[in-house]
PDB file of C-alpha atoms in Angstrom:
ATOM      1  CA  GLY A   1     -20.762 -11.568   4.474  1.00 63.00           C
ATOM      2  CA  ALA A   2     -22.742 -10.703   7.690  1.00 75.00           C
ATOM      3  CA  VAL A   3     -24.564  -7.462   7.804  1.00 89.00           C
ATOM      4  CA  VAL A   4     -24.252  -5.037  10.660  1.00 94.00           C
ATOM      5  CA  SER A   5     -26.495  -1.982  10.706  1.00 95.00           C
ATOM      6  CA  GLN A   6     -25.590   1.268  12.461  1.00 97.00           C
ATOM      7  CA  HIS A   7     -27.850   3.978  13.180  1.00 96.00           C
ATOM      8  CA  PRO A   8     -27.975   6.981  12.998  1.00 97.00           C
ATOM      9  CA  SER A   9     -25.202   7.647  10.167  1.00 96.00           C
ATOM     10  CA  ARG A  10     -24.834  11.236  11.204  1.00 97.00           C
ATOM     11  CA  VAL A  11     -26.039  13.339  14.309  1.00 97.00           C
ATOM     12  CA  ILE A  12     -25.507  16.965  15.307  1.00 97.00           C
ATOM     13  CA  CYS A  13     -26.229  17.724  18.913  1.00 96.00           C
ATOM     14  CA  LYS A  14     -25.812  20.626  21.273  1.00 96.00           C
ATOM     15  CA  SER A  15     -23.171  20.487  24.071  1.00 97.00           C
ATOM     16  CA  GLY A  16     -24.506  18.886  27.105  1.00 96.00           C
ATOM     17  CA  THR A  17     -27.071  16.483  25.506  1.00 97.00           C
ATOM     18  CA  SER A  18     -26.734  12.705  25.230  1.00 97.00           C
ATOM     19  CA  VAL A  19     -26.679  10.841  22.147  1.00 97.00           C
ATOM     20  CA  LYS A  20     -27.467   7.127  21.538  1.00 97.00           C
ATOM     21  CA  ILE A  21     -25.984   5.104  18.673  1.00 98.00           C
ATOM     22  CA  GLU A  22     -27.392   1.771  17.773  1.00 97.00           C
ATOM     23  CA  CYS A  23     -25.581  -1.315  16.370  1.00 96.00           C
ATOM     24  CA  ARG A  24     -27.601  -4.256  15.004  1.00 95.00           C
ATOM     25  CA  SER A  25     -26.541  -7.647  13.733  1.00 93.00           C
ATOM     26  CA  LEU A  26     -29.134  -8.194  10.954  1.00 92.00           C
ATOM     27  CA  ASP A  27     -28.702 -11.706  10.106  1.00 86.00           C
ATOM     28  CA  PHE A  28     -26.663 -13.334  12.768  1.00 86.00           C
ATOM     29  CA  GLN A  29     -26.400 -13.319  16.526  1.00 86.00           C
ATOM     30  CA  ALA A  30     -23.604 -11.519  18.102  1.00 86.00           C
ATOM     31  CA  THR A  31     -22.672 -12.295  21.691  1.00 84.00           C
ATOM     32  CA  THR A  32     -19.700  -9.808  21.290  1.00 89.00           C
ATOM     33  CA  MET A  33     -19.719  -6.500  19.674  1.00 93.00           C
ATOM     34  CA  PHE A  34     -16.957  -3.817  19.571  1.00 94.00           C
ATOM     35  CA  TRP A  35     -17.194   0.015  19.686  1.00 97.00           C
ATOM     36  CA  TYR A  36     -14.361   1.995  17.980  1.00 96.00           C
ATOM     37  CA  ARG A  37     -13.610   5.598  17.621  1.00 96.00           C
ATOM     38  CA  GLN A  38     -11.826   6.949  14.396  1.00 94.00           C
ATOM     39  CA  PHE A  39     -10.099  10.350  14.141  1.00 91.00           C
ATOM     40  CA  PRO A  40      -9.643  11.989  10.733  1.00 87.00           C
ATOM     41  CA  LYS A  41      -7.282  10.097   8.687  1.00 83.00           C
ATOM     42  CA  LYS A  42      -6.383   7.764  11.437  1.00 88.00           C
ATOM     43  CA  SER A  43      -6.944   4.069  12.154  1.00 91.00           C
ATOM     44  CA  LEU A  44      -9.583   2.527  14.384  1.00 93.00           C
ATOM     45  CA  MET A  45      -9.111   2.906  18.128  1.00 93.00           C
ATOM     46  CA  LEU A  46     -10.916   0.367  20.178  1.00 93.00           C
ATOM     47  CA  MET A  47     -13.146   1.875  22.928  1.00 95.00           C
ATOM     48  CA  ALA A  48     -14.868  -1.160  24.492  1.00 95.00           C
ATOM     49  CA  THR A  49     -15.929  -4.695  24.049  1.00 93.00           C
ATOM     50  CA  SER A  50     -19.602  -5.067  24.419  1.00 90.00           C
ATOM     51  CA  ASN A  51     -20.811  -8.566  25.784  1.00 87.00           C
ATOM     52  CA  GLU A  52     -24.422  -9.676  25.683  1.00 85.00           C
ATOM     53  CA  GLY A  53     -25.793  -9.829  29.147  1.00 84.00           C
ATOM     54  CA  SER A  54     -22.829  -8.454  30.938  1.00 86.00           C
ATOM     55  CA  LYS A  55     -20.887  -5.331  31.471  1.00 89.00           C
ATOM     56  CA  ALA A  56     -18.748  -4.058  28.753  1.00 92.00           C
ATOM     57  CA  THR A  57     -14.964  -4.095  29.025  1.00 93.00           C
ATOM     58  CA  TYR A  58     -13.524  -0.589  28.440  1.00 95.00           C
ATOM     59  CA  GLU A  59     -10.105   0.196  27.027  1.00 93.00           C
ATOM     60  CA  GLN A  60      -7.634   2.109  29.180  1.00 92.00           C
ATOM     61  CA  GLY A  61      -8.389   5.825  29.088  1.00 93.00           C
ATOM     62  CA  VAL A  62     -11.957   5.496  27.926  1.00 95.00           C
ATOM     63  CA  GLU A  63     -14.464   6.855  30.420  1.00 94.00           C
ATOM     64  CA  LYS A  64     -17.149   4.228  31.076  1.00 93.00           C
ATOM     65  CA  ASP A  65     -19.515   6.762  32.579  1.00 94.00           C
ATOM     66  CA  LYS A  66     -19.149   9.071  29.512  1.00 96.00           C
ATOM     67  CA  PHE A  67     -19.613   6.236  27.136  1.00 97.00           C
ATOM     68  CA  LEU A  68     -22.347   3.972  28.321  1.00 96.00           C
ATOM     69  CA  ILE A  69     -22.773   0.555  26.478  1.00 95.00           C
ATOM     70  CA  ASN A  70     -25.726  -1.600  26.665  1.00 92.00           C
ATOM     71  CA  HIS A  71     -25.934  -5.120  25.012  1.00 90.00           C
ATOM     72  CA  ALA A  72     -29.365  -6.247  26.009  1.00 83.00           C
ATOM     73  CA  SER A  73     -29.863  -8.818  23.227  1.00 90.00           C
ATOM     74  CA  LEU A  74     -27.949 -10.986  20.851  1.00 89.00           C
ATOM     75  CA  THR A  75     -28.461  -8.523  17.941  1.00 92.00           C
ATOM     76  CA  LEU A  76     -28.365  -5.147  19.493  1.00 94.00           C
ATOM     77  CA  SER A  77     -25.653  -2.988  21.323  1.00 95.00           C
ATOM     78  CA  THR A  78     -26.119   0.641  22.069  1.00 96.00           C
ATOM     79  CA  LEU A  79     -23.366   3.345  22.811  1.00 97.00           C
ATOM     80  CA  THR A  80     -24.548   6.438  24.556  1.00 97.00           C
ATOM     81  CA  VAL A  81     -22.421   9.448  24.630  1.00 97.00           C
ATOM     82  CA  THR A  82     -23.536  11.324  27.871  1.00 97.00           C
ATOM     83  CA  SER A  83     -23.248  14.926  28.328  1.00 96.00           C
ATOM     84  CA  ALA A  84     -21.527  15.238  24.894  1.00 96.00           C
ATOM     85  CA  HIS A  85     -18.973  17.943  24.315  1.00 96.00           C
ATOM     86  CA  PRO A  86     -17.310  19.335  21.258  1.00 96.00           C
ATOM     87  CA  GLU A  87     -14.160  17.039  21.960  1.00 95.00           C
ATOM     88  CA  ASP A  88     -16.557  14.013  21.637  1.00 96.00           C
ATOM     89  CA  SER A  89     -17.031  14.864  18.068  1.00 96.00           C
ATOM     90  CA  SER A  90     -15.692  11.973  16.100  1.00 96.00           C
ATOM     91  CA  PHE A  91     -16.658   8.984  13.776  1.00 96.00           C
ATOM     92  CA  TYR A  92     -17.901   6.139  15.800  1.00 97.00           C
ATOM     93  CA  ILE A  93     -17.880   2.564  14.276  1.00 97.00           C
ATOM     94  CA  CYS A  94     -19.331  -0.676  15.665  1.00 97.00           C
ATOM     95  CA  SER A  95     -18.470  -4.130  14.828  1.00 95.00           C
ATOM     96  CA  ALA A  96     -19.804  -7.557  15.659  1.00 92.00           C
ATOM     97  CA  ARG A  97     -18.510 -11.177  15.570  1.00 85.00           C
ATOM     98  CA  ASP A  98     -20.375 -13.937  13.895  1.00 77.00           C
ATOM     99  CA  TRP A  99     -19.303 -17.009  15.788  1.00 70.00           C
ATOM    100  CA  LEU A 100     -20.789 -19.449  13.546  1.00 71.00           C
ATOM    101  CA  ARG A 101     -19.268 -18.095  10.370  1.00 67.00           C
ATOM    102  CA  ALA A 102     -16.033 -16.697  11.738  1.00 62.00           C
ATOM    103  CA  GLY A 103     -15.091 -19.340  14.143  1.00 62.00           C
ATOM    104  CA  ALA A 104     -11.734 -18.780  15.540  1.00 54.00           C
ATOM    105  CA  LYS A 105     -10.713 -16.392  12.835  1.00 63.00           C
ATOM    106  CA  ASN A 106     -11.557 -13.304  14.827  1.00 70.00           C
ATOM    107  CA  ILE A 107     -13.343 -11.711  11.857  1.00 79.00           C
ATOM    108  CA  GLN A 108     -15.411  -8.654  12.684  1.00 86.00           C
ATOM    109  CA  TYR A 109     -17.921  -7.154  10.508  1.00 90.00           C
ATOM    110  CA  PHE A 110     -18.488  -3.449  10.685  1.00 94.00           C
ATOM    111  CA  GLY A 111     -21.246  -1.039  10.717  1.00 95.00           C
ATOM    112  CA  ALA A 112     -21.240   2.065   8.379  1.00 95.00           C
ATOM    113  CA  GLY A 113     -20.204   4.217  11.285  1.00 96.00           C
ATOM    114  CA  THR A 114     -21.862   7.387  12.887  1.00 97.00           C
ATOM    115  CA  ARG A 115     -20.363  10.766  12.451  1.00 97.00           C
ATOM    116  CA  LEU A 116     -21.125  12.772  15.752  1.00 97.00           C
ATOM    117  CA  SER A 117     -20.803  16.452  15.626  1.00 97.00           C
ATOM    118  CA  VAL A 118     -21.222  18.329  19.012  1.00 97.00           C
ATOM    119  CA  LEU A 119     -21.822  22.043  18.611  1.00 95.00           C
TER     120      LEU A 119
ATOM    121  CA  THR B   1       0.550  -5.209  24.069  1.00 64.00           C
ATOM    122  CA  GLN B   2       0.434  -6.385  20.507  1.00 69.00           C
ATOM    123  CA  LEU B   3       1.315  -3.704  17.899  1.00 85.00           C
ATOM    124  CA  LEU B   4       0.995  -3.716  14.137  1.00 92.00           C
ATOM    125  CA  GLU B   5       3.087  -1.410  12.047  1.00 93.00           C
ATOM    126  CA  GLN B   6       1.654  -0.750   8.682  1.00 96.00           C
ATOM    127  CA  SER B   7       3.677   0.969   5.789  1.00 96.00           C
ATOM    128  CA  PRO B   8       3.421   3.176   3.869  1.00 96.00           C
ATOM    129  CA  GLN B   9       1.195   5.503   5.633  1.00 95.00           C
ATOM    130  CA  PHE B  10       0.246   7.188   2.470  1.00 96.00           C
ATOM    131  CA  LEU B  11       0.552   6.289  -1.222  1.00 97.00           C
ATOM    132  CA  SER B  12      -0.107   8.216  -4.341  1.00 97.00           C
ATOM    133  CA  ILE B  13       0.106   6.348  -7.677  1.00 97.00           C
ATOM    134  CA  GLN B  14      -0.946   6.530 -11.272  1.00 97.00           C
ATOM    135  CA  GLU B  15      -3.569   4.171 -12.625  1.00 97.00           C
ATOM    136  CA  GLY B  16      -2.009   1.067 -13.854  1.00 97.00           C
ATOM    137  CA  GLU B  17       0.913   0.947 -11.518  1.00 98.00           C
ATOM    138  CA  ASN B  18       1.620  -1.788  -8.957  1.00 98.00           C
ATOM    139  CA  LEU B  19       1.925  -1.233  -5.161  1.00 98.00           C
ATOM    140  CA  THR B  20       2.504  -3.213  -2.048  1.00 98.00           C
ATOM    141  CA  VAL B  21       1.468  -2.438   1.464  1.00 98.00           C
ATOM    142  CA  TYR B  22       3.152  -4.033   4.458  1.00 97.00           C
ATOM    143  CA  CYS B  23       1.968  -4.948   7.901  1.00 97.00           C
ATOM    144  CA  ASN B  24       4.546  -5.954  10.490  1.00 95.00           C
ATOM    145  CA  SER B  25       4.627  -6.947  14.042  1.00 93.00           C
ATOM    146  CA  SER B  26       6.955  -8.665  16.586  1.00 91.00           C
ATOM    147  CA  SER B  27       3.879 -10.618  17.849  1.00 91.00           C
ATOM    148  CA  VAL B  28       2.384 -13.714  16.429  1.00 92.00           C
ATOM    149  CA  PHE B  29      -1.349 -13.544  15.344  1.00 91.00           C
ATOM    150  CA  SER B  30      -3.771 -16.252  14.983  1.00 88.00           C
ATOM    151  CA  SER B  31      -5.252 -14.649  11.973  1.00 89.00           C
ATOM    152  CA  LEU B  32      -4.762 -11.555   9.842  1.00 93.00           C
ATOM    153  CA  GLN B  33      -7.466  -9.481   8.133  1.00 93.00           C
ATOM    154  CA  TRP B  34      -7.267  -6.923   5.578  1.00 96.00           C
ATOM    155  CA  TYR B  35     -10.016  -4.258   5.304  1.00 95.00           C
ATOM    156  CA  ARG B  36     -10.717  -1.457   2.944  1.00 96.00           C
ATOM    157  CA  GLN B  37     -12.440   1.717   4.176  1.00 95.00           C
ATOM    158  CA  GLU B  38     -13.812   4.521   2.092  1.00 93.00           C
ATOM    159  CA  PRO B  39     -14.487   8.062   3.641  1.00 89.00           C
ATOM    160  CA  GLY B  40     -17.578   8.054   5.877  1.00 89.00           C
ATOM    161  CA  GLU B  41     -18.096   4.361   5.732  1.00 93.00           C
ATOM    162  CA  GLY B  42     -17.242   1.610   7.999  1.00 94.00           C
ATOM    163  CA  PRO B  43     -14.334  -0.926   7.106  1.00 94.00           C
ATOM    164  CA  VAL B  44     -15.195  -3.845   4.568  1.00 93.00           C
ATOM    165  CA  LEU B  45     -13.404  -7.123   4.933  1.00 92.00           C
ATOM    166  CA  LEU B  46     -11.240  -7.991   1.946  1.00 95.00           C
ATOM    167  CA  VAL B  47      -9.631 -11.218   3.196  1.00 94.00           C
ATOM    168  CA  THR B  48      -8.623 -13.372   6.135  1.00 92.00           C
ATOM    169  CA  VAL B  49      -5.379 -15.381   6.284  1.00 93.00           C
ATOM    170  CA  VAL B  50      -4.818 -17.859   9.047  1.00 90.00           C
ATOM    171  CA  THR B  51      -1.938 -20.134   7.998  1.00 92.00           C
ATOM    172  CA  GLY B  52       1.746 -19.098   7.975  1.00 94.00           C
ATOM    173  CA  GLY B  53       2.909 -18.740   4.445  1.00 95.00           C
ATOM    174  CA  GLU B  54      -0.656 -18.547   3.095  1.00 95.00           C
ATOM    175  CA  VAL B  55      -1.298 -16.644  -0.073  1.00 97.00           C
ATOM    176  CA  LYS B  56      -4.781 -15.534  -1.241  1.00 97.00           C
ATOM    177  CA  LYS B  57      -5.801 -13.819  -4.414  1.00 97.00           C
ATOM    178  CA  LEU B  58      -8.779 -11.595  -4.841  1.00 94.00           C
ATOM    179  CA  LYS B  59      -8.745 -10.449  -8.599  1.00 95.00           C
ATOM    180  CA  ARG B  60      -5.924  -7.929  -8.763  1.00 97.00           C
ATOM    181  CA  LEU B  61      -5.176  -8.177  -5.029  1.00 97.00           C
ATOM    182  CA  THR B  62      -2.668 -10.625  -3.577  1.00 98.00           C
ATOM    183  CA  PHE B  63      -2.468 -11.152   0.233  1.00 97.00           C
ATOM    184  CA  GLN B  64       0.429 -12.993   2.053  1.00 97.00           C
ATOM    185  CA  PHE B  65       0.716 -14.144   5.533  1.00 96.00           C
ATOM    186  CA  GLY B  66       4.283 -14.461   6.698  1.00 95.00           C
ATOM    187  CA  ASP B  67       5.533 -17.926   7.626  1.00 95.00           C
ATOM    188  CA  ALA B  68       5.904 -16.946  11.305  1.00 95.00           C
ATOM    189  CA  ARG B  69       2.305 -15.187  11.235  1.00 93.00           C
ATOM    190  CA  LYS B  70       3.991 -11.970  12.392  1.00 94.00           C
ATOM    191  CA  ASP B  71       3.686  -9.983   9.084  1.00 95.00           C
ATOM    192  CA  SER B  72       1.573  -9.673   5.990  1.00 96.00           C
ATOM    193  CA  SER B  73       1.485  -7.878   2.683  1.00 97.00           C
ATOM    194  CA  LEU B  74      -1.067  -6.718   0.218  1.00 98.00           C
ATOM    195  CA  HIS B  75       0.038  -6.248  -3.356  1.00 98.00           C
ATOM    196  CA  ILE B  76      -2.259  -4.689  -6.006  1.00 98.00           C
ATOM    197  CA  THR B  77      -1.550  -5.124  -9.595  1.00 98.00           C
ATOM    198  CA  ALA B  78      -2.467  -2.552 -12.147  1.00 98.00           C
ATOM    199  CA  ALA B  79      -4.102  -0.142  -9.750  1.00 97.00           C
ATOM    200  CA  GLN B  80      -7.442   1.424 -10.733  1.00 97.00           C
ATOM    201  CA  THR B  81      -9.009   4.615  -9.391  1.00 96.00           C
ATOM    202  CA  GLY B  82     -11.700   2.486  -7.664  1.00 95.00           C
ATOM    203  CA  ASP B  83      -8.786   1.018  -5.403  1.00 96.00           C
ATOM    204  CA  THR B  84      -8.605   4.375  -3.825  1.00 96.00           C
ATOM    205  CA  GLY B  85      -9.303   4.138  -0.003  1.00 95.00           C
ATOM    206  CA  LEU B  86      -7.882   3.530   3.363  1.00 96.00           C
ATOM    207  CA  TYR B  87      -6.454  -0.102   3.754  1.00 97.00           C
ATOM    208  CA  LEU B  88      -6.271  -1.497   7.276  1.00 96.00           C
ATOM    209  CA  CYS B  89      -4.658  -4.690   8.310  1.00 96.00           C
ATOM    210  CA  ALA B  90      -5.829  -6.209  11.695  1.00 94.00           C
ATOM    211  CA  GLY B  91      -4.438  -9.022  13.611  1.00 91.00           C
ATOM    212  CA  GLY B  92      -6.496 -11.579  15.667  1.00 87.00           C
ATOM    213  CA  GLY B  93      -5.248 -12.340  18.944  1.00 77.00           C
ATOM    214  CA  ALA B  94      -6.647 -13.238  22.410  1.00 70.00           C
ATOM    215  CA  GLY B  95     -10.057 -12.226  23.809  1.00 66.00           C
ATOM    216  CA  ASN B  96     -11.647 -12.031  20.324  1.00 71.00           C
ATOM    217  CA  MET B  97     -10.016  -8.709  19.778  1.00 81.00           C
ATOM    218  CA  LEU B  98      -8.340  -7.205  16.621  1.00 87.00           C
ATOM    219  CA  THR B  99      -5.307  -5.116  16.718  1.00 89.00           C
ATOM    220  CA  PHE B 100      -5.295  -2.608  13.819  1.00 92.00           C
ATOM    221  CA  GLY B 101      -2.456  -1.289  11.968  1.00 94.00           C
ATOM    222  CA  GLY B 102      -2.301   2.412  11.486  1.00 93.00           C
ATOM    223  CA  GLY B 103      -3.643   2.294   7.846  1.00 95.00           C
ATOM    224  CA  THR B 104      -2.450   3.076   4.460  1.00 96.00           C
ATOM    225  CA  ARG B 105      -4.149   5.810   2.564  1.00 96.00           C
ATOM    226  CA  LEU B 106      -4.031   4.972  -1.106  1.00 97.00           C
ATOM    227  CA  MET B 107      -4.911   7.408  -3.823  1.00 97.00           C
ATOM    228  CA  VAL B 108      -4.934   6.205  -7.445  1.00 97.00           C
ATOM    229  CA  LYS B 109      -4.820   9.022  -9.987  1.00 97.00           C
ATOM    230  CA  PRO B 110      -6.309   8.619 -13.464  1.00 95.00           C
TER     231      PRO B 110
END
């Protein structure tokens, strides 16, 4: 299957600082990437859809100024958590669609996730 | 809004037992994916079903898509401890998005 790399896998930061998470599609081009948040023992919650070359589409209740998304190339999307606070601590996961392989099947390939801990 | 209800939420069984996980919705999906996730990792795609009534087998795992493409099931035969994890169903709909079920946390005890 397609490979999606997410970095870093774990980050600990102080309250008030900003943290950037990278999501790369390694062997395919991804015009669309997705960012999810997962709380302990819960399912994935979609935060936003990242489209290459355009603004991200945020889900209801997700602050776009808090969670900045940039998708500047066909293989890289970044999520920046600005002015992080302890309540932002969570497991963040990105995914990407491989249009050539997935076609209309809506298959997403996921990164390994980033565990963010804000002190 | 499309919703997927997944059941059971939690399942603890002995090695060798069989189990079935269900994924139900009142909405029709163009495709249905099943993922397995281990702690601290991202979900890994197990299978995709796209045709109503479709059945796919992956070793001891059998996936079925309902005739009306509103529901799906995952059956595991002779569960092993390595099957332990979080199983997620996800329905494909409009806008390239996936709607995830709430997940089934499976624990297989030796």
